Amino acid sequence: MRYFQYYNLLRFMNLTKQGLLFTGIFFVLHLIIYQTFFTETHVFSVTPLFVFLFSIFIMHLYRFQTFHDVKNIQYQFPLDYRSRTKLEFISIFFVAIAALVIWIIFIGAIVLLFLALSVFQSSGDTPATGGTLLELVYSLAHHLVILAFIFPLAYVKRSKLRYLIASISVIALFIINSIVMISAKQAFNQLTDVQTYTSGYFGEVLGSLSYAEGIVWGYLILSVMLVVISYWVALKLNRY
Amino acid sequence: MKDSLILQDLHATLDGFNLKNVNLTIPKGSICGLVGRSGAGKTTLIKVINGARFLMSGDIIINGNTYHDDELNIRQNMSTVYDVVDLNPFTKPKGLLKAYKNNHPNFNEGLFNHLKNMLNLELNKSFKKLSLGMQKKVMLAFALAVEPKLLILDEPTIGIDVVDKVNIYQMVQSYMENEDNAVIFSSHQVDDVEKISDYIAFIDQGEIVLFENKETLLSSYVYCNLDKDNPHVSLLEAPRKTAFGVEGIMKQGEAQKHQIAHQRASLEQIFMHICGKERS
């Protein structure tokens, strides 16, 4: 309940250009990685994890501006650094869920509208299932790593350091995903004699690795640990 | 704890502006007028008192607490009204009222309603549709309604008409009936500050160049207008040439000792001669 009261404060905030460049650059870079490794056709699509990625960065913008401008209305209320950090962390998930619900309602409304106008015709194809569990867990872990890197950066005072750490996160995630992808492609090609795999998509090849489950669940555990460390670092940076 | 605010050896850099060696002690039950020219560092100092994150060195003690030890207590007992209201322009004051009721344990709704009637506040229009004066009055009412022990007002009378200005002074004086409270009142309009302050701090280029009890300050200096050939011209502090000679302020004792014709110096004259020099 306390969170919803805090959210009320958040919506009074006046977003400015401050921090927009950083947010824009690294959102686009992580989006490119997301499109490269996690979408089947490399065509832009709104998935729950895309919404989560968006929430990480939009909340980064809010937190950055709050942290760097003491004129923010939040500072007129009895919140200390601990409660601000906690509520700002919760906000990422809250915004993701809220945006997803709005998106689903929007899509539902569009479909209903088309149905009402009798324009919508079923092609008879079954809708895409959205990939395997392994793929889902892997991409979730990937996004948790992004969260872990980006969350404390709003509280870093030195601009160059923020850009440096964010750049490291982009490079690290690109390398990790590339290694896993190349290994999985090789395994896939060994299993299937008929053709050489060319499409860049985790979902199709990840299961080809004999140790895929180990990698995926290990990556998830590692990402959760990184999020915990990230929260702790954010608390340290946010305190007076 | 008899002091509401203590700033000790404060050095800070914020938004490219430097505050240098700021020392200030504001006792409970007093109003401190923070006077300086535009760009002198008043808002920067207020931001630093509010816990801006670029404090380089020094101590800020508010009602006996530091941000490091008890930020919650400080936030709960301090309110600030900034020179510019920085809110989502679509916010309505009635939305903010709901937030204060839900989030601030000290919020006194009865007091807020009293202030609302006194200042004819409009709560149903969004902030972007309110005049600057109305925006400031709304924020001032919220700031007072949480009954803070330390109230900080940054240029509170800009955009406010004469009637509301008098109302605001009355509100601040009513607030000061509780002797545990204190006010910092920043302005570049010296006459506003002179009316209600007990202490005066002059700030110039990020430095507190003078901090004194108002009555002591006003009785310490006299205003003199001397011929340019007068042998006592050298006794004038920060002398300025005029069409008729040289004017300046002088220590009262010096003027009496040398039997120099003088008159009571106003705060504005003292300010002009201390902070009115051309900036390099």
Short mmCIF file of N, CA and C in Angstrom, two decimals, chain B residues 73-224:
data_model
loop_
_atom_site.label_atom_id
_atom_site.label_comp_id
_atom_site.label_asym_id
_atom_site.label_seq_id
_atom_site.Cartn_x
_atom_site.Cartn_y
_atom_site.Cartn_z
N ASN B 73 13.92 12.11 9.96
CA ASN B 73 13.53 13.15 10.92
C ASN B 73 13.66 14.54 10.31
N ILE B 74 14.75 14.74 9.56
CA ILE B 74 14.96 16.05 8.92
C ILE B 74 13.85 16.32 7.91
N ARG B 75 13.58 15.33 7.06
CA ARG B 75 12.57 15.52 6.00
C ARG B 75 11.18 15.77 6.61
N GLN B 76 10.91 15.09 7.71
CA GLN B 76 9.59 15.22 8.32
C GLN B 76 9.38 16.60 8.94
N ASN B 77 10.46 17.24 9.33
CA ASN B 77 10.33 18.49 10.06
C ASN B 77 10.87 19.71 9.32
N MET B 78 11.00 19.58 8.01
CA MET B 78 11.50 20.71 7.23
C MET B 78 10.67 20.84 5.95
N SER B 79 10.36 22.07 5.60
CA SER B 79 9.64 22.32 4.34
C SER B 79 10.35 23.41 3.57
N THR B 80 10.33 23.27 2.26
CA THR B 80 10.97 24.29 1.42
C THR B 80 10.03 24.71 0.31
N VAL B 81 9.95 26.00 0.09
CA VAL B 81 9.23 26.52 -1.08
C VAL B 81 10.29 27.16 -1.98
N TYR B 82 10.48 26.58 -3.15
CA TYR B 82 11.52 27.09 -4.04
C TYR B 82 11.03 28.27 -4.87
N ASP B 83 11.98 28.95 -5.48
CA ASP B 83 11.65 30.12 -6.30
C ASP B 83 10.75 29.76 -7.47
N VAL B 84 10.97 28.57 -8.05
CA VAL B 84 10.15 28.13 -9.17
C VAL B 84 9.50 26.80 -8.79
N VAL B 85 8.22 26.69 -9.06
CA VAL B 85 7.52 25.45 -8.74
C VAL B 85 7.81 24.44 -9.85
N ASP B 86 8.46 23.34 -9.48
CA ASP B 86 8.92 22.37 -10.46
C ASP B 86 8.10 21.08 -10.34
N LEU B 87 6.89 21.14 -10.90
CA LEU B 87 5.99 19.98 -10.82
C LEU B 87 5.48 19.66 -12.21
N ASN B 88 4.99 18.45 -12.37
CA ASN B 88 4.28 18.09 -13.59
C ASN B 88 3.19 19.16 -13.83
N PRO B 89 3.22 19.84 -14.96
CA PRO B 89 2.29 20.97 -15.16
C PRO B 89 0.82 20.56 -15.16
N PHE B 90 0.56 19.27 -15.33
CA PHE B 90 -0.84 18.82 -15.34
C PHE B 90 -1.34 18.47 -13.94
N THR B 91 -0.45 18.55 -12.97
CA THR B 91 -0.84 18.28 -11.58
C THR B 91 -1.80 19.35 -11.10
N LYS B 92 -2.82 18.92 -10.38
CA LYS B 92 -3.73 19.88 -9.76
C LYS B 92 -3.42 19.95 -8.26
N PRO B 93 -3.55 21.13 -7.67
CA PRO B 93 -3.29 21.22 -6.23
C PRO B 93 -4.12 20.25 -5.40
N LYS B 94 -5.35 19.92 -5.88
CA LYS B 94 -6.16 18.98 -5.09
C LYS B 94 -5.54 17.58 -5.11
N GLY B 95 -4.81 17.25 -6.19
CA GLY B 95 -4.09 15.97 -6.24
C GLY B 95 -2.95 15.98 -5.24
N LEU B 96 -2.29 17.11 -5.18
CA LEU B 96 -1.18 17.26 -4.24
C LEU B 96 -1.70 17.20 -2.79
N LEU B 97 -2.89 17.77 -2.59
CA LEU B 97 -3.51 17.75 -1.26
C LEU B 97 -3.72 16.29 -0.81
N LYS B 98 -4.20 15.47 -1.75
CA LYS B 98 -4.43 14.06 -1.44
C LYS B 98 -3.10 13.38 -1.07
N ALA B 99 -2.05 13.73 -1.84
CA ALA B 99 -0.74 13.13 -1.58
C ALA B 99 -0.23 13.53 -0.20
N TYR B 100 -0.39 14.80 0.15
CA TYR B 100 0.06 15.25 1.48
C TYR B 100 -0.72 14.54 2.58
N LYS B 101 -2.05 14.40 2.36
CA LYS B 101 -2.88 13.74 3.38
C LYS B 101 -2.43 12.29 3.57
N ASN B 102 -2.08 11.63 2.46
CA ASN B 102 -1.72 10.21 2.54
C ASN B 102 -0.28 9.97 2.96
N ASN B 103 0.60 10.91 2.66
CA ASN B 103 2.04 10.64 2.81
C ASN B 103 2.75 11.40 3.91
N HIS B 104 2.17 12.50 4.36
CA HIS B 104 2.89 13.29 5.36
C HIS B 104 2.21 13.21 6.72
N PRO B 105 2.85 12.54 7.68
CA PRO B 105 2.18 12.35 8.97
C PRO B 105 1.89 13.66 9.72
N ASN B 106 2.64 14.72 9.41
CA ASN B 106 2.43 16.00 10.12
C ASN B 106 1.39 16.89 9.45
N PHE B 107 0.84 16.45 8.33
CA PHE B 107 -0.04 17.35 7.57
C PHE B 107 -1.30 17.67 8.38
N ASN B 108 -1.55 18.97 8.53
CA ASN B 108 -2.70 19.46 9.30
C ASN B 108 -3.72 20.01 8.31
N GLU B 109 -4.74 19.23 8.05
CA GLU B 109 -5.71 19.62 7.02
C GLU B 109 -6.50 20.86 7.43
N GLY B 110 -6.79 20.97 8.72
CA GLY B 110 -7.51 22.15 9.22
C GLY B 110 -6.72 23.42 8.95
N LEU B 111 -5.42 23.34 9.23
CA LEU B 111 -4.56 24.50 8.99
C LEU B 111 -4.50 24.81 7.49
N PHE B 112 -4.42 23.75 6.69
CA PHE B 112 -4.37 23.97 5.24
C PHE B 112 -5.64 24.66 4.75
N ASN B 113 -6.78 24.22 5.26
CA ASN B 113 -8.05 24.85 4.84
C ASN B 113 -8.10 26.32 5.26
N HIS B 114 -7.56 26.60 6.44
CA HIS B 114 -7.48 27.99 6.91
C HIS B 114 -6.62 28.83 5.96
N LEU B 115 -5.47 28.27 5.59
CA LEU B 115 -4.56 28.99 4.68
C LEU B 115 -5.18 29.13 3.29
N LYS B 116 -5.89 28.09 2.89
CA LYS B 116 -6.55 28.12 1.57
C LYS B 116 -7.54 29.28 1.50
N ASN B 117 -8.30 29.45 2.56
CA ASN B 117 -9.28 30.55 2.58
C ASN B 117 -8.58 31.90 2.67
N MET B 118 -7.52 31.94 3.46
CA MET B 118 -6.80 33.21 3.66
C MET B 118 -6.17 33.70 2.35
N LEU B 119 -5.66 32.73 1.57
CA LEU B 119 -4.94 33.11 0.35
C LEU B 119 -5.77 32.91 -0.93
N ASN B 120 -7.04 32.57 -0.75
CA ASN B 120 -7.93 32.32 -1.91
C ASN B 120 -7.31 31.35 -2.91
N LEU B 121 -6.89 30.21 -2.41
CA LEU B 121 -6.20 29.25 -3.29
C LEU B 121 -7.18 28.55 -4.23
N GLU B 122 -6.69 28.32 -5.44
CA GLU B 122 -7.48 27.57 -6.42
C GLU B 122 -6.90 26.16 -6.48
N LEU B 123 -7.70 25.17 -6.12
CA LEU B 123 -7.19 23.80 -6.05
C LEU B 123 -7.58 22.95 -7.25
N ASN B 124 -8.50 23.43 -8.04
CA ASN B 124 -9.04 22.60 -9.12
C ASN B 124 -8.40 22.84 -10.49
N LYS B 125 -7.55 23.83 -10.59
CA LYS B 125 -6.88 24.08 -11.87
C LYS B 125 -5.51 23.43 -11.85
N SER B 126 -5.05 22.99 -13.02
CA SER B 126 -3.71 22.42 -13.07
C SER B 126 -2.67 23.53 -12.87
N PHE B 127 -1.47 23.13 -12.44
CA PHE B 127 -0.44 24.12 -12.15
C PHE B 127 -0.11 24.99 -13.36
N LYS B 128 -0.19 24.40 -14.57
CA LYS B 128 0.18 25.19 -15.75
C LYS B 128 -0.83 26.31 -16.01
N LYS B 129 -2.03 26.18 -15.43
CA LYS B 129 -3.03 27.22 -15.62
C LYS B 129 -3.02 28.25 -14.49
N LEU B 130 -2.20 28.00 -13.48
CA LEU B 130 -2.13 28.95 -12.36
C LEU B 130 -1.03 29.98 -12.61
N SER B 131 -1.25 31.18 -12.12
CA SER B 131 -0.20 32.20 -12.24
C SER B 131 0.96 31.82 -11.32
N LEU B 132 2.13 32.43 -11.57
CA LEU B 132 3.30 32.16 -10.72
C LEU B 132 2.98 32.44 -9.25
N GLY B 133 2.29 33.55 -9.02
CA GLY B 133 1.94 33.94 -7.65
C GLY B 133 1.06 32.88 -7.00
N MET B 134 0.06 32.40 -7.75
CA MET B 134 -0.85 31.40 -7.19
C MET B 134 -0.11 30.09 -6.92
N GLN B 135 0.79 29.72 -7.86
CA GLN B 135 1.59 28.50 -7.65
C GLN B 135 2.37 28.59 -6.35
N LYS B 136 2.98 29.75 -6.12
CA LYS B 136 3.81 29.90 -4.92
C LYS B 136 2.97 29.91 -3.66
N LYS B 137 1.78 30.52 -3.76
CA LYS B 137 0.89 30.54 -2.59
C LYS B 137 0.44 29.11 -2.25
N VAL B 138 0.13 28.32 -3.28
CA VAL B 138 -0.29 26.94 -3.05
C VAL B 138 0.83 26.17 -2.35
N MET B 139 2.05 26.30 -2.88
CA MET B 139 3.16 25.55 -2.30
C MET B 139 3.48 26.03 -0.89
N LEU B 140 3.31 27.33 -0.66
CA LEU B 140 3.55 27.87 0.68
C LEU B 140 2.53 27.30 1.67
N ALA B 141 1.27 27.20 1.22
CA ALA B 141 0.23 26.66 2.11
C ALA B 141 0.55 25.21 2.47
N PHE B 142 1.01 24.43 1.48
CA PHE B 142 1.38 23.03 1.78
C PHE B 142 2.57 22.99 2.73
N ALA B 143 3.54 23.87 2.46
CA ALA B 143 4.75 23.88 3.30
C ALA B 143 4.41 24.21 4.75
N LEU B 144 3.50 25.15 4.96
CA LEU B 144 3.13 25.53 6.33
C LEU B 144 2.23 24.49 6.99
N ALA B 145 1.42 23.83 6.16
CA ALA B 145 0.43 22.89 6.71
C ALA B 145 1.06 21.64 7.29
N VAL B 146 2.32 21.37 6.97
CA VAL B 146 2.97 20.20 7.59
C VAL B 146 3.66 20.58 8.90
N GLU B 147 3.44 21.82 9.32
CA GLU B 147 3.96 22.34 10.59
C GLU B 147 5.44 22.00 10.79
N PRO B 148 6.28 22.48 9.87
CA PRO B 148 7.70 22.13 9.96
C PRO B 148 8.39 22.91 11.07
N LYS B 149 9.49 22.36 11.54
CA LYS B 149 10.28 23.11 12.53
C LYS B 149 11.21 24.08 11.82
N LEU B 150 11.57 23.73 10.60
CA LEU B 150 12.39 24.65 9.80
C LEU B 150 11.69 24.88 8.46
N LEU B 151 11.39 26.14 8.19
CA LEU B 151 10.71 26.50 6.94
C LEU B 151 11.68 27.32 6.10
N ILE B 152 11.87 26.88 4.86
CA ILE B 152 12.80 27.59 3.97
C ILE B 152 12.01 28.17 2.81
N LEU B 153 12.12 29.46 2.65
CA LEU B 153 11.37 30.15 1.59
C LEU B 153 12.36 30.81 0.64
N ASP B 154 12.36 30.35 -0.59
CA ASP B 154 13.29 30.90 -1.58
C ASP B 154 12.53 31.89 -2.46
N GLU B 155 12.84 33.14 -2.30
CA GLU B 155 12.17 34.21 -3.06
C GLU B 155 10.64 34.05 -3.01
N PRO B 156 10.06 34.03 -1.81
CA PRO B 156 8.63 33.69 -1.74
C PRO B 156 7.68 34.77 -2.24
N THR B 157 8.17 35.99 -2.37
CA THR B 157 7.23 37.08 -2.69
C THR B 157 7.27 37.50 -4.16
N ILE B 158 8.08 36.80 -4.97
CA ILE B 158 8.10 37.14 -6.40
C ILE B 158 6.78 36.72 -7.04
N GLY B 159 6.18 37.64 -7.77
CA GLY B 159 4.92 37.34 -8.46
C GLY B 159 3.70 37.43 -7.55
N ILE B 160 3.92 37.90 -6.32
CA ILE B 160 2.81 37.98 -5.35
C ILE B 160 2.39 39.45 -5.22
N ASP B 161 1.09 39.71 -5.22
CA ASP B 161 0.64 41.11 -5.09
C ASP B 161 0.77 41.59 -3.64
N VAL B 162 0.58 42.89 -3.45
CA VAL B 162 0.86 43.51 -2.15
C VAL B 162 -0.02 42.90 -1.05
N VAL B 163 -1.29 42.68 -1.35
CA VAL B 163 -2.21 42.16 -0.33
C VAL B 163 -1.76 40.75 0.11
N ASP B 164 -1.45 39.92 -0.86
CA ASP B 164 -1.00 38.56 -0.52
C ASP B 164 0.36 38.58 0.18
N LYS B 165 1.19 39.55 -0.21
CA LYS B 165 2.50 39.65 0.45
C LYS B 165 2.30 39.90 1.95
N VAL B 166 1.38 40.81 2.27
CA VAL B 166 1.10 41.09 3.69
C VAL B 166 0.54 39.84 4.36
N ASN B 167 -0.34 39.14 3.65
CA ASN B 167 -0.90 37.89 4.20
C ASN B 167 0.20 36.87 4.48
N ILE B 168 1.15 36.79 3.54
CA ILE B 168 2.25 35.83 3.72
C ILE B 168 3.09 36.19 4.95
N TYR B 169 3.38 37.48 5.11
CA TYR B 169 4.14 37.90 6.30
C TYR B 169 3.38 37.51 7.56
N GLN B 170 2.05 37.70 7.54
CA GLN B 170 1.24 37.36 8.71
C GLN B 170 1.30 35.85 8.98
N MET B 171 1.25 35.09 7.89
CA MET B 171 1.29 33.63 8.04
C MET B 171 2.62 33.20 8.65
N VAL B 172 3.69 33.80 8.14
CA VAL B 172 5.02 33.44 8.65
C VAL B 172 5.14 33.85 10.12
N GLN B 173 4.60 35.02 10.46
CA GLN B 173 4.68 35.46 11.85
C GLN B 173 3.83 34.58 12.78
N SER B 174 2.67 34.13 12.29
CA SER B 174 1.85 33.19 13.08
C SER B 174 2.61 31.89 13.30
N TYR B 175 3.28 31.45 12.24
CA TYR B 175 4.06 30.22 12.32
C TYR B 175 5.17 30.37 13.36
N MET B 176 5.69 31.57 13.47
CA MET B 176 6.80 31.80 14.40
C MET B 176 6.34 31.94 15.85
N GLU B 177 5.02 31.85 16.09
CA GLU B 177 4.54 31.89 17.48
C GLU B 177 5.07 30.68 18.26
N ASN B 178 5.32 29.59 17.56
CA ASN B 178 5.97 28.45 18.18
C ASN B 178 7.48 28.72 18.19
N GLU B 179 8.03 28.85 19.37
CA GLU B 179 9.43 29.27 19.47
C GLU B 179 10.44 28.18 19.10
N ASP B 180 9.93 26.99 18.80
CA ASP B 180 10.83 25.94 18.33
C ASP B 180 11.08 26.06 16.83
N ASN B 181 10.30 26.89 16.18
CA ASN B 181 10.37 27.00 14.72
C ASN B 181 11.43 28.02 14.27
N ALA B 182 11.82 27.89 13.03
CA ALA B 182 12.74 28.88 12.45
C ALA B 182 12.46 28.99 10.95
N VAL B 183 12.81 30.14 10.40
CA VAL B 183 12.56 30.39 8.97
C VAL B 183 13.84 30.90 8.32
N ILE B 184 14.11 30.41 7.14
CA ILE B 184 15.13 31.03 6.28
C ILE B 184 14.36 31.64 5.12
N PHE B 185 14.58 32.90 4.92
CA PHE B 185 13.78 33.66 3.95
C PHE B 185 14.75 34.29 2.96
N SER B 186 14.83 33.74 1.76
CA SER B 186 15.81 34.30 0.82
C SER B 186 15.14 35.29 -0.12
N SER B 187 15.85 36.35 -0.42
CA SER B 187 15.29 37.34 -1.35
C SER B 187 16.40 38.25 -1.85
N HIS B 188 16.20 38.80 -3.05
CA HIS B 188 17.11 39.88 -3.44
C HIS B 188 16.43 41.23 -3.22
N GLN B 189 15.20 41.18 -2.65
CA GLN B 189 14.50 42.42 -2.32
C GLN B 189 14.72 42.69 -0.83
N VAL B 190 15.62 43.60 -0.57
CA VAL B 190 16.11 43.80 0.80
C VAL B 190 15.00 44.30 1.72
N ASP B 191 14.12 45.16 1.19
CA ASP B 191 13.08 45.70 2.07
C ASP B 191 12.13 44.62 2.57
N ASP B 192 11.89 43.59 1.73
CA ASP B 192 11.06 42.46 2.16
C ASP B 192 11.70 41.77 3.37
N VAL B 193 12.97 41.54 3.24
CA VAL B 193 13.71 40.81 4.28
C VAL B 193 13.76 41.63 5.57
N GLU B 194 13.98 42.92 5.42
CA GLU B 194 14.13 43.79 6.59
C GLU B 194 12.88 43.78 7.46
N LYS B 195 11.72 43.65 6.80
CA LYS B 195 10.45 43.71 7.54
C LYS B 195 10.30 42.56 8.54
N ILE B 196 10.74 41.37 8.17
CA ILE B 196 10.37 40.24 9.04
C ILE B 196 11.56 39.50 9.67
N SER B 197 12.78 39.85 9.27
CA SER B 197 13.90 39.02 9.74
C SER B 197 14.44 39.43 11.10
N ASP B 198 14.97 38.44 11.82
CA ASP B 198 15.69 38.71 13.07
C ASP B 198 17.19 38.69 12.81
N TYR B 199 17.59 37.85 11.88
CA TYR B 199 19.01 37.76 11.51
C TYR B 199 19.14 38.02 10.02
N ILE B 200 20.27 38.58 9.66
CA ILE B 200 20.51 38.87 8.24
C ILE B 200 21.81 38.18 7.82
N ALA B 201 21.73 37.47 6.69
CA ALA B 201 22.95 36.90 6.09
C ALA B 201 23.07 37.47 4.68
N PHE B 202 24.18 38.11 4.41
CA PHE B 202 24.44 38.57 3.04
C PHE B 202 25.29 37.52 2.34
N ILE B 203 24.85 37.12 1.17
CA ILE B 203 25.62 36.14 0.40
C ILE B 203 26.07 36.79 -0.90
N ASP B 204 27.34 36.61 -1.22
CA ASP B 204 27.87 37.19 -2.46
C ASP B 204 28.88 36.22 -3.06
N GLN B 205 28.67 35.87 -4.30
CA GLN B 205 29.54 34.96 -5.03
C GLN B 205 29.86 33.69 -4.23
N GLY B 206 28.81 33.14 -3.65
CA GLY B 206 28.94 31.86 -2.96
C GLY B 206 29.51 31.94 -1.56
N GLU B 207 29.70 33.15 -1.03
CA GLU B 207 30.25 33.29 0.31
C GLU B 207 29.30 34.09 1.19
N ILE B 208 29.20 33.69 2.45
CA ILE B 208 28.42 34.51 3.39
C ILE B 208 29.37 35.64 3.82
N VAL B 209 29.09 36.84 3.35
CA VAL B 209 30.02 37.95 3.64
C VAL B 209 29.64 38.68 4.92
N LEU B 210 28.43 38.44 5.40
CA LEU B 210 28.04 39.07 6.66
C LEU B 210 26.89 38.27 7.26
N PHE B 211 26.96 37.98 8.55
CA PHE B 211 25.84 37.33 9.24
C PHE B 211 25.72 37.99 10.61
N GLU B 212 24.56 38.58 10.86
CA GLU B 212 24.44 39.41 12.06
C GLU B 212 22.98 39.50 12.48
N ASN B 213 22.77 39.72 13.75
CA ASN B 213 21.44 40.06 14.24
C ASN B 213 21.00 41.37 13.58
N LYS B 214 19.76 41.45 13.12
CA LYS B 214 19.35 42.61 12.33
C LYS B 214 19.50 43.91 13.13
N GLU B 215 19.04 43.89 14.37
CA GLU B 215 19.11 45.13 15.17
C GLU B 215 20.55 45.54 15.41
N THR B 216 21.39 44.56 15.70
CA THR B 216 22.82 44.86 15.92
C THR B 216 23.43 45.43 14.65
N LEU B 217 23.06 44.83 13.53
CA LEU B 217 23.61 45.28 12.25
C LEU B 217 23.18 46.72 11.96
N LEU B 218 21.88 46.97 12.15
CA LEU B 218 21.37 48.32 11.82
C LEU B 218 21.92 49.37 12.77
N SER B 219 22.22 48.98 14.01
CA SER B 219 22.76 49.97 14.95
C SER B 219 24.28 50.09 14.82
N SER B 220 24.91 49.16 14.11
CA SER B 220 26.38 49.20 13.97
C SER B 220 26.84 50.18 12.91
N TYR B 221 26.00 50.33 11.88
CA TYR B 221 26.42 51.14 10.74
C TYR B 221 25.59 52.42 10.62
N VAL B 222 26.22 53.44 10.12
CA VAL B 222 25.51 54.68 9.78
C VAL B 222 25.85 55.01 8.32
N TYR B 223 24.97 55.81 7.77
CA TYR B 223 25.16 56.21 6.37
C TYR B 223 25.71 57.63 6.33
N CYS B 224 26.77 57.85 5.56
CA CYS B 224 27.39 59.18 5.47
C CYS B 224 27.51 59.59 4.00
#
